[in-house]
mmCIF file of C-alpha atoms in Angstrom:
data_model
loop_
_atom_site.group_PDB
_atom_site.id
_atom_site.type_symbol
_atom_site.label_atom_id
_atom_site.label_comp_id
_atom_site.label_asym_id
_atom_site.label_seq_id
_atom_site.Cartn_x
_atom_site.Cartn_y
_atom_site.Cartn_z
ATOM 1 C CA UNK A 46 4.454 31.850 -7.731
ATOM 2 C CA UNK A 47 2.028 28.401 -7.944
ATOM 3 C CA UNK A 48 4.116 25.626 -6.722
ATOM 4 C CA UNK A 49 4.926 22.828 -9.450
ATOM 5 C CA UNK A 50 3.013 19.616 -8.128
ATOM 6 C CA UNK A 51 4.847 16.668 -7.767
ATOM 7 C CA UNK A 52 3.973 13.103 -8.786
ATOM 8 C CA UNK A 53 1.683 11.207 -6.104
ATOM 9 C CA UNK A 54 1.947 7.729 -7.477
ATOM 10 C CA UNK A 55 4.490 6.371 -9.960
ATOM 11 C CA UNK A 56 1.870 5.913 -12.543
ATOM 12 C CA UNK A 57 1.837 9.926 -12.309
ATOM 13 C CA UNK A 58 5.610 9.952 -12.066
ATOM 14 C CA UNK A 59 7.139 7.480 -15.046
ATOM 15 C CA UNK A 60 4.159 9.213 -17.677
ATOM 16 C CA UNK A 61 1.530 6.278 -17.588
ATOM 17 C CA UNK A 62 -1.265 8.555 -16.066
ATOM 18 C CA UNK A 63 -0.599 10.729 -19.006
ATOM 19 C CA UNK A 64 -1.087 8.259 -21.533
ATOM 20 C CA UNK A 65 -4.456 6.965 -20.088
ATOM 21 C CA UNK A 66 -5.500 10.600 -19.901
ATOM 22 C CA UNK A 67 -4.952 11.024 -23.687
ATOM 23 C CA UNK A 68 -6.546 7.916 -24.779
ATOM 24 C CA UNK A 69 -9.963 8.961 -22.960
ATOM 25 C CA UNK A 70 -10.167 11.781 -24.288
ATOM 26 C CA UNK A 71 -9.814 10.418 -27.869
ATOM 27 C CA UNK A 72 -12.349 7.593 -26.365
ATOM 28 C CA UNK A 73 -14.903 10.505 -25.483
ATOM 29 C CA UNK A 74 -14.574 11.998 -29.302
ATOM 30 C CA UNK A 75 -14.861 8.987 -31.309
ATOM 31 C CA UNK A 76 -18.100 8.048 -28.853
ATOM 32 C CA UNK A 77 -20.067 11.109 -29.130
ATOM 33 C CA UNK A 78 -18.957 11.337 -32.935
ATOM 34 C CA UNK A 79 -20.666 7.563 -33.371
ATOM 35 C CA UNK A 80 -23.559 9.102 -31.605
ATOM 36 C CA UNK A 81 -23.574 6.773 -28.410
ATOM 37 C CA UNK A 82 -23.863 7.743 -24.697
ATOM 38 C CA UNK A 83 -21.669 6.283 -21.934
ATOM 39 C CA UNK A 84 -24.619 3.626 -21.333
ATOM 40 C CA UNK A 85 -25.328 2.540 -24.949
ATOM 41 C CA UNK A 86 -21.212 2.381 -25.903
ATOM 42 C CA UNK A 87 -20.711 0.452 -22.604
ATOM 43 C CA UNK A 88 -23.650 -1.887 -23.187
ATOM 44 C CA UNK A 89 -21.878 -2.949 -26.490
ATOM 45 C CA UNK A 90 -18.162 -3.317 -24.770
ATOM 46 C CA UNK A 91 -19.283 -5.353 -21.368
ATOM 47 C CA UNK A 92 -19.085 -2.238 -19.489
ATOM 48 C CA UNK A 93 -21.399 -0.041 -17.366
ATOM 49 C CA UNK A 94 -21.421 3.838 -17.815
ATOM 50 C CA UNK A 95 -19.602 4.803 -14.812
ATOM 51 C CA UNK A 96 -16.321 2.281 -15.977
ATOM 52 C CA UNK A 97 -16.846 4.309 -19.489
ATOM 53 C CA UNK A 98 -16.846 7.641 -17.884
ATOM 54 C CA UNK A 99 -13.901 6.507 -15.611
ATOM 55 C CA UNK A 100 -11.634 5.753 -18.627
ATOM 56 C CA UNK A 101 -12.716 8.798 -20.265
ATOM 57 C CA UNK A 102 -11.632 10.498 -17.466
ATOM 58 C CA UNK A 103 -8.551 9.529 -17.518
ATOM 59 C CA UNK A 104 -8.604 7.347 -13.873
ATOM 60 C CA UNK A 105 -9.600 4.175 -15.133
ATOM 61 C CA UNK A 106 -7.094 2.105 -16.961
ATOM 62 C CA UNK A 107 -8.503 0.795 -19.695
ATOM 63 C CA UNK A 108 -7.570 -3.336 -20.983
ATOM 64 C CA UNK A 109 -5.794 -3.969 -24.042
ATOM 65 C CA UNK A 110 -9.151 -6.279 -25.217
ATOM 66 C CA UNK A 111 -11.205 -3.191 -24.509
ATOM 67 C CA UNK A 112 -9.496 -1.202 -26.645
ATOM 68 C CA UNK A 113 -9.409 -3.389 -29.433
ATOM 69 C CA UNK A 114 -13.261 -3.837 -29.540
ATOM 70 C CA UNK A 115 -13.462 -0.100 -28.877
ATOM 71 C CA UNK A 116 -11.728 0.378 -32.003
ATOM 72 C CA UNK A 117 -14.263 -1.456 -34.026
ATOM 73 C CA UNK A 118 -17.212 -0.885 -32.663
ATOM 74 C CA UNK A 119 -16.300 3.338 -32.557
ATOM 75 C CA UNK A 120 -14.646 2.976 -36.218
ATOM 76 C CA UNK A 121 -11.408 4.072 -35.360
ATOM 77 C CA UNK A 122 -9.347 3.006 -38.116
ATOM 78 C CA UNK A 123 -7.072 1.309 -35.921
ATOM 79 C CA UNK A 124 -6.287 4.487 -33.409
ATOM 80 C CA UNK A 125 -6.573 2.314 -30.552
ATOM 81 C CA UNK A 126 -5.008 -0.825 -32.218
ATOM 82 C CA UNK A 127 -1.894 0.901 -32.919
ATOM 83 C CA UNK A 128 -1.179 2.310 -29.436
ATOM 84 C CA UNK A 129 -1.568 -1.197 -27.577
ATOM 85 C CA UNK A 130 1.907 -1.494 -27.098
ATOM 86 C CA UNK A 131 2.518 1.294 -25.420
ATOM 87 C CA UNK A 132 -0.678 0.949 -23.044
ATOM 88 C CA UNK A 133 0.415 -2.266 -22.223
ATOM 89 C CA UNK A 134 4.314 -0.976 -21.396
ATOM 90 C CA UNK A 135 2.333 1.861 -19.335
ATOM 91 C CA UNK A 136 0.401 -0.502 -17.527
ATOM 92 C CA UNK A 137 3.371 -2.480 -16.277
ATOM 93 C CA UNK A 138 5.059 0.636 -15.217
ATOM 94 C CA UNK A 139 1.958 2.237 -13.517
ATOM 95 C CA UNK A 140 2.213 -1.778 -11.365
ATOM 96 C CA UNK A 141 5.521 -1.431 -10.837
ATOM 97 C CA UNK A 142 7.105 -0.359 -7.455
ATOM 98 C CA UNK A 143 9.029 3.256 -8.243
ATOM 99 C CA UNK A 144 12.707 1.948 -7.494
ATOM 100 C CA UNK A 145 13.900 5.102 -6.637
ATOM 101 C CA UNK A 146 11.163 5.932 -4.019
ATOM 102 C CA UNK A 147 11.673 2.396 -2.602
ATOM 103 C CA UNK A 148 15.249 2.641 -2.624
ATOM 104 C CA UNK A 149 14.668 5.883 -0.557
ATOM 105 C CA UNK A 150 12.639 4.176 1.559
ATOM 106 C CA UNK A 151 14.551 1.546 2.614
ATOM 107 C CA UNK A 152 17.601 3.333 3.308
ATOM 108 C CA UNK A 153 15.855 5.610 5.893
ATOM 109 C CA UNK A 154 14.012 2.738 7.805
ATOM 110 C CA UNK A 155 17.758 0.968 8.168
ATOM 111 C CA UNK A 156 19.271 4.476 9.701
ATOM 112 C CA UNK A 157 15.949 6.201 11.468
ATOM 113 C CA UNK A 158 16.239 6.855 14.991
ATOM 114 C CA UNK A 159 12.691 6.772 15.185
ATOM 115 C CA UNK A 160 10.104 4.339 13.465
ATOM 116 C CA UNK A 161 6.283 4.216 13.987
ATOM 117 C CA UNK A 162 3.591 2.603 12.534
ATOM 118 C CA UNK A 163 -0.163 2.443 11.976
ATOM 119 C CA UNK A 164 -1.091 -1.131 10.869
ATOM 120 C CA UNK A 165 -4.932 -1.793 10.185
ATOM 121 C CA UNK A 166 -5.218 -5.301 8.865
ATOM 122 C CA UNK A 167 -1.372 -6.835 8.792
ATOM 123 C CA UNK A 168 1.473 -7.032 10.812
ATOM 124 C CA UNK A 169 4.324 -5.202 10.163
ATOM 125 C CA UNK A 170 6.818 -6.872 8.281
ATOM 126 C CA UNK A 171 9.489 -5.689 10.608
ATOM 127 C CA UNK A 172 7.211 -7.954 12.503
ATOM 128 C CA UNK A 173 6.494 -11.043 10.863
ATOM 129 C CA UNK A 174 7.857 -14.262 12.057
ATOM 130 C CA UNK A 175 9.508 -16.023 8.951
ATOM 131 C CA UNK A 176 6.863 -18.788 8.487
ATOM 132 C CA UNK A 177 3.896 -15.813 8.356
ATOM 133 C CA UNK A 178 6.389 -14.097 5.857
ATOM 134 C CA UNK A 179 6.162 -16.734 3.969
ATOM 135 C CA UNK A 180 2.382 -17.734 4.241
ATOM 136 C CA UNK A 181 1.844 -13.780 3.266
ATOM 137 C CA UNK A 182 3.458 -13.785 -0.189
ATOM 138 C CA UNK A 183 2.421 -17.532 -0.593
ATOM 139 C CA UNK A 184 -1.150 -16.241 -1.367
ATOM 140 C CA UNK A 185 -0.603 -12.852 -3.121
ATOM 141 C CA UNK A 186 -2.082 -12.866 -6.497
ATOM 142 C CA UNK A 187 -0.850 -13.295 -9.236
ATOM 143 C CA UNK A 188 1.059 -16.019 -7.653
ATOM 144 C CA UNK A 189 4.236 -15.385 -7.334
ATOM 145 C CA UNK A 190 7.469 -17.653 -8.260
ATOM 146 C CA UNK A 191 9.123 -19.717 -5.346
ATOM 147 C CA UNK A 192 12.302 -18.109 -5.978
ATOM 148 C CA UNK A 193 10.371 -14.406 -5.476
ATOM 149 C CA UNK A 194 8.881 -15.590 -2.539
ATOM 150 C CA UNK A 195 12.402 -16.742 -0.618
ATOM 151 C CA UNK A 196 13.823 -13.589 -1.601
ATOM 152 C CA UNK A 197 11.089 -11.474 -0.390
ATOM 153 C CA UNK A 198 10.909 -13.462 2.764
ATOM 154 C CA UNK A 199 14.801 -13.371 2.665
ATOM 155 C CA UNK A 200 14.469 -9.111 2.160
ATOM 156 C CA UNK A 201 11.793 -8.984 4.775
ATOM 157 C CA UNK A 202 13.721 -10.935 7.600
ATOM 158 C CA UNK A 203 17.080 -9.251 6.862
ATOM 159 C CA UNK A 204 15.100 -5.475 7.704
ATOM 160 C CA UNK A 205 14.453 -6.505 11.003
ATOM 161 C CA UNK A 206 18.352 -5.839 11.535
ATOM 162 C CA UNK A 207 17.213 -2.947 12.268
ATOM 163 C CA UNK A 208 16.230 -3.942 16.050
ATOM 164 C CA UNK A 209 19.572 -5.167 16.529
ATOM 165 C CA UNK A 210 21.283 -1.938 15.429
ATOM 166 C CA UNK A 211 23.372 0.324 18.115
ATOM 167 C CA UNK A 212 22.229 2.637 19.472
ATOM 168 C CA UNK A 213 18.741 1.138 19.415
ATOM 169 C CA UNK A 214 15.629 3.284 16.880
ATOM 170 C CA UNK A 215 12.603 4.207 19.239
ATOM 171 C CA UNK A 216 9.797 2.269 17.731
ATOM 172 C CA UNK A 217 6.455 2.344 18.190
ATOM 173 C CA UNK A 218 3.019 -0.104 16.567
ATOM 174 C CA UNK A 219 -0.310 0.669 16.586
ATOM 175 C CA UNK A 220 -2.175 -2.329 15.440
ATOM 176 C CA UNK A 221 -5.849 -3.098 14.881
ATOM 177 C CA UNK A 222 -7.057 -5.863 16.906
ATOM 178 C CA UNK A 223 -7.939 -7.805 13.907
ATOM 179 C CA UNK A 224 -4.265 -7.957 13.288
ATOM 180 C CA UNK A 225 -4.440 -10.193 16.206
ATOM 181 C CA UNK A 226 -7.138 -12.007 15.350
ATOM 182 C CA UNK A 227 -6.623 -12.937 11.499
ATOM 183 C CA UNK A 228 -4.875 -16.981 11.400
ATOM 184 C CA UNK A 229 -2.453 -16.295 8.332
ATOM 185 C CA UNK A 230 -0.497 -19.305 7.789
ATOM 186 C CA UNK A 231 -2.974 -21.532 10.278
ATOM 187 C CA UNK A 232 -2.963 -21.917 13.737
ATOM 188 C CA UNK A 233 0.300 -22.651 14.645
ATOM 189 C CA UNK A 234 1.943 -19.961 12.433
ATOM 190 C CA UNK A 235 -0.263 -17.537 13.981
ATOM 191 C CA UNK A 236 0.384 -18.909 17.123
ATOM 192 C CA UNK A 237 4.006 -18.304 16.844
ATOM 193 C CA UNK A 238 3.250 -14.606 15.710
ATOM 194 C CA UNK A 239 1.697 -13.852 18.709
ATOM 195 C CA UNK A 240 4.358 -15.113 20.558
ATOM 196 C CA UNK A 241 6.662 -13.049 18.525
ATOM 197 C CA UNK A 242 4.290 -9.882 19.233
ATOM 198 C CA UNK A 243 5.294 -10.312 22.516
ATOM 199 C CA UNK A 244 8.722 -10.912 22.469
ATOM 200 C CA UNK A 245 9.395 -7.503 20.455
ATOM 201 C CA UNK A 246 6.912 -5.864 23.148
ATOM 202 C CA UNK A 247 9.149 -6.678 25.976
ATOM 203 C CA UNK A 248 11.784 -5.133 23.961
ATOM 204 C CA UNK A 249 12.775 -1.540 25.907
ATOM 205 C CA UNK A 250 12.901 0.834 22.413
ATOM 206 C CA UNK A 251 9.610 -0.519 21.359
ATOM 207 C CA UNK A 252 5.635 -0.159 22.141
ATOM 208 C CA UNK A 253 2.952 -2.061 21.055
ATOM 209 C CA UNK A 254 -0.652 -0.622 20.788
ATOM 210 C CA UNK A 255 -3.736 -2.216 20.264
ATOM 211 C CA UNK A 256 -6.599 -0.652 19.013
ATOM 212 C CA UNK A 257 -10.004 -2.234 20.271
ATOM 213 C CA UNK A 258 -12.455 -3.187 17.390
ATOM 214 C CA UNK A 259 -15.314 -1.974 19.659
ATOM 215 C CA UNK A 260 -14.399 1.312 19.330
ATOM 216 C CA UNK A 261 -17.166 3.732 18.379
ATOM 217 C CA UNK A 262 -14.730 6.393 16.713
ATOM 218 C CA UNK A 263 -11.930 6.324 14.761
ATOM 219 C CA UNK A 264 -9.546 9.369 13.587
ATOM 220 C CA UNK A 265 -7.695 7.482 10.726
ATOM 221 C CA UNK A 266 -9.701 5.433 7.913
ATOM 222 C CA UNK A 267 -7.668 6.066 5.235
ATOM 223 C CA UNK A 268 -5.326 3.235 5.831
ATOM 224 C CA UNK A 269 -1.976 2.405 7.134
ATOM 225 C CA UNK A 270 1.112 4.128 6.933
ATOM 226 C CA UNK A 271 4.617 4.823 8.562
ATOM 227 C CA UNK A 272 6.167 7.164 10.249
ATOM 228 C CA UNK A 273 10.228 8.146 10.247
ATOM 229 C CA UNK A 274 12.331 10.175 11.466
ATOM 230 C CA UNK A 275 15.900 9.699 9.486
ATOM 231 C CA UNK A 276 19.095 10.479 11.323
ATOM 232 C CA UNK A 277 19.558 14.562 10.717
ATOM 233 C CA UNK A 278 16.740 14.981 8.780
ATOM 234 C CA UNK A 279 12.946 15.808 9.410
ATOM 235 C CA UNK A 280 10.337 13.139 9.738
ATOM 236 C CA UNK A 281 9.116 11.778 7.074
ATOM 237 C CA UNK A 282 5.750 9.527 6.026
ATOM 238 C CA UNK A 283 5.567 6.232 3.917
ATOM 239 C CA UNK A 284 2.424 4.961 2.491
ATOM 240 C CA UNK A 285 1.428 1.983 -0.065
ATOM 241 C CA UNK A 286 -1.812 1.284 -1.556
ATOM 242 C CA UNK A 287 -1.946 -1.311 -4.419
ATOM 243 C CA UNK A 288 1.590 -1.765 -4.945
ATOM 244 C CA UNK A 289 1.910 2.230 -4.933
ATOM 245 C CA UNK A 290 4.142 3.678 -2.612
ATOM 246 C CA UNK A 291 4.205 7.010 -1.654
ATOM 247 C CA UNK A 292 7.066 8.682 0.036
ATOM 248 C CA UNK A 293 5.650 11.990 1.649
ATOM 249 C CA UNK A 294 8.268 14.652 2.768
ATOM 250 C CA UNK A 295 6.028 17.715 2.589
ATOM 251 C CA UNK A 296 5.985 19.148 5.943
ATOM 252 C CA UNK A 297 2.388 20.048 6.196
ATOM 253 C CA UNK A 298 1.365 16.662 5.364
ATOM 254 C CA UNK A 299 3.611 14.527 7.689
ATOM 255 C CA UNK A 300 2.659 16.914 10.500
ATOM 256 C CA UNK A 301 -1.351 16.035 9.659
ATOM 257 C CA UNK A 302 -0.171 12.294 9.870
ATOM 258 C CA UNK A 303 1.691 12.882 13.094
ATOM 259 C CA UNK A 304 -1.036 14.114 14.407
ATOM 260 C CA UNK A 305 -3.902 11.516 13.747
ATOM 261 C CA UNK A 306 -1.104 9.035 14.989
ATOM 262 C CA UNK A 307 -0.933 10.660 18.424
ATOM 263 C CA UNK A 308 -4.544 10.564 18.746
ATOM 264 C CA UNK A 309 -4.193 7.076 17.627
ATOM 265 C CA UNK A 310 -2.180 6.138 20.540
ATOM 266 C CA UNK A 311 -4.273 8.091 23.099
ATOM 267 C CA UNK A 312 -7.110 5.823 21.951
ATOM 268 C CA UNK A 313 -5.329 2.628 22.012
ATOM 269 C CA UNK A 314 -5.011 -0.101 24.987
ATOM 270 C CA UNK A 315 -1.282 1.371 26.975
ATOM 271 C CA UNK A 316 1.723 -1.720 26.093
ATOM 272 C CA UNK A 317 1.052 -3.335 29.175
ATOM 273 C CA UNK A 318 -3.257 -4.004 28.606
ATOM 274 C CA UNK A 319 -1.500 -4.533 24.749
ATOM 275 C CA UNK A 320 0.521 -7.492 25.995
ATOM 276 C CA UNK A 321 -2.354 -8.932 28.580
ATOM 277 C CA UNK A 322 -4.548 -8.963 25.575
ATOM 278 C CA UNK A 323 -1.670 -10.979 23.284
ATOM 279 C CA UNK A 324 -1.545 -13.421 26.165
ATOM 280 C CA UNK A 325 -5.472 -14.039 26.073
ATOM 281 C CA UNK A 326 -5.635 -14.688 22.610
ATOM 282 C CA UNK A 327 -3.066 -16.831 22.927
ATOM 283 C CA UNK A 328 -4.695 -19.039 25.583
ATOM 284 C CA UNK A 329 -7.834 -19.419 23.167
ATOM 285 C CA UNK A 330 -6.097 -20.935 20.464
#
């Protein structure tokens, strides 16, 4: 018996990935039926052949304005005009966070007895200092609202409970050295990171790893992710790409994770070089 696969993003999950998937291949129809090739169609939308073949495909979500010059150009008869609602509503919902996964999510980090994570160009937000909280969703774009911003930074601060919980979670970082070296929020902000880098590094549940830019190899370049081990229950592995979160509890695939983690640390400067470096960086700026 073939194991039903499950969603992998929630664009997969709420239906939106079906609805682009239909769409191209009605796009794909309508353009061989007007006699065009991916080139000369795209040359009369603004778009090269490999962004026509992508929405064709099915991977490539295609804009609202698109489709409404599509829909002229291919003689549609308004096949395309009719549907931009619902594109539009499955756009929003293929941007939007799952709740449910997040929810999830959330829940384990606040009870795991153990947390570790692979961070390759941020800190951590159970990390951040408030003012580099703040600088972070300051320049996200879109924009968002001051009122989102204080609550995020509110939601972000109020996780870090989780250090003061008792007993204590084993925790454990492994951060890029450019982590260290990117100024988000300006000197002093970063400043005061660092110093908070070091303060959670002294902390007996946690370790801090630093892994060296001039490294020549590298077992994990397929981003960051997290690593959890909720109270009674087998570890689990978080990931988010693009506003996409992933919550993996597949066995097979948390063990792979696991496993390029270890390595990960092996690689990586022990806590102690981790903290002489901190204090070296600091002195520069």
């Amino acid at each position: 018996m073939t194991e039903e696969r499950r969603p992998e993003t929630p664009a997969e999950a709420n239906g939106a990935a079906a609805v682009f998937v239909v769409l191209g291949k009605q796009l794909k129809l309508l353009r061989e039926k007007a006699g065009l090739n991916q080139r000369e169609f795209g040359s009369l939308v603004g778009y090269g052949p490999d962004q026509i073949s992508a929405m064709e495909r099915g991977v490539r979500t295609p804009r609202p304005e698109f489709l409404a010059r599509a829909d002229q150009i291919l003689n549609a008869e308004g096949l395309f005009s009719e549907v931009l609602p619902q594109v539009e509503e499955a756009m929003t919902k293929a941007r939007t966070r799952h709740p449910d996964w997040y929810r999830s999510y959330a829940v384990m980090e606040a009870e795991a007895v153990e947390l570790h994570h692979y961070c390759n160009h941020a800190v951590h937000g159970l990390l951040q200092t408030e003012a580099h909280a703040r600088a972070v969703f300051a320049k996200r774009r879109p924009f968002l609202s001051e009122e989102t911003i204080e609550k995020r930074v509110a939601d972000r601060l109020s996780r870090q409970q989780v250090f003061e919980r008792q007993p204590a979670p084993v925790a454990s970082y492994v951060l890029e050295e450019v982590v260290l070296d990117r100024p988000i929020g300006g000197p002093q902000v970063h400043a005061d990171q660092l110093r908070r880098l070091l303060a959670v590094s002294h902390m007996r549940n946690v370790e801090i790893q630093v892994m060296p830019t001039s490294l020549e190899e590298h077992p994990n370049m397929d981003g960051a992710f997290n690593l959890l081990v909720p109270k009674g229950h087998p570890q689990v592995a978080y990931t988010e790409v693009q506003g996409f979160p992933r919550l993996i509890t597949d066995a097979e695939e948390v063990r792979k994770i696991a496993d390029r983690y270890g390595i990960m640390r092996a690689m990586a400067l022990p806590p102690s070089a981790t903290k002489a470096l901190i204090k070296k960086k600091l002195e520069t700026l």
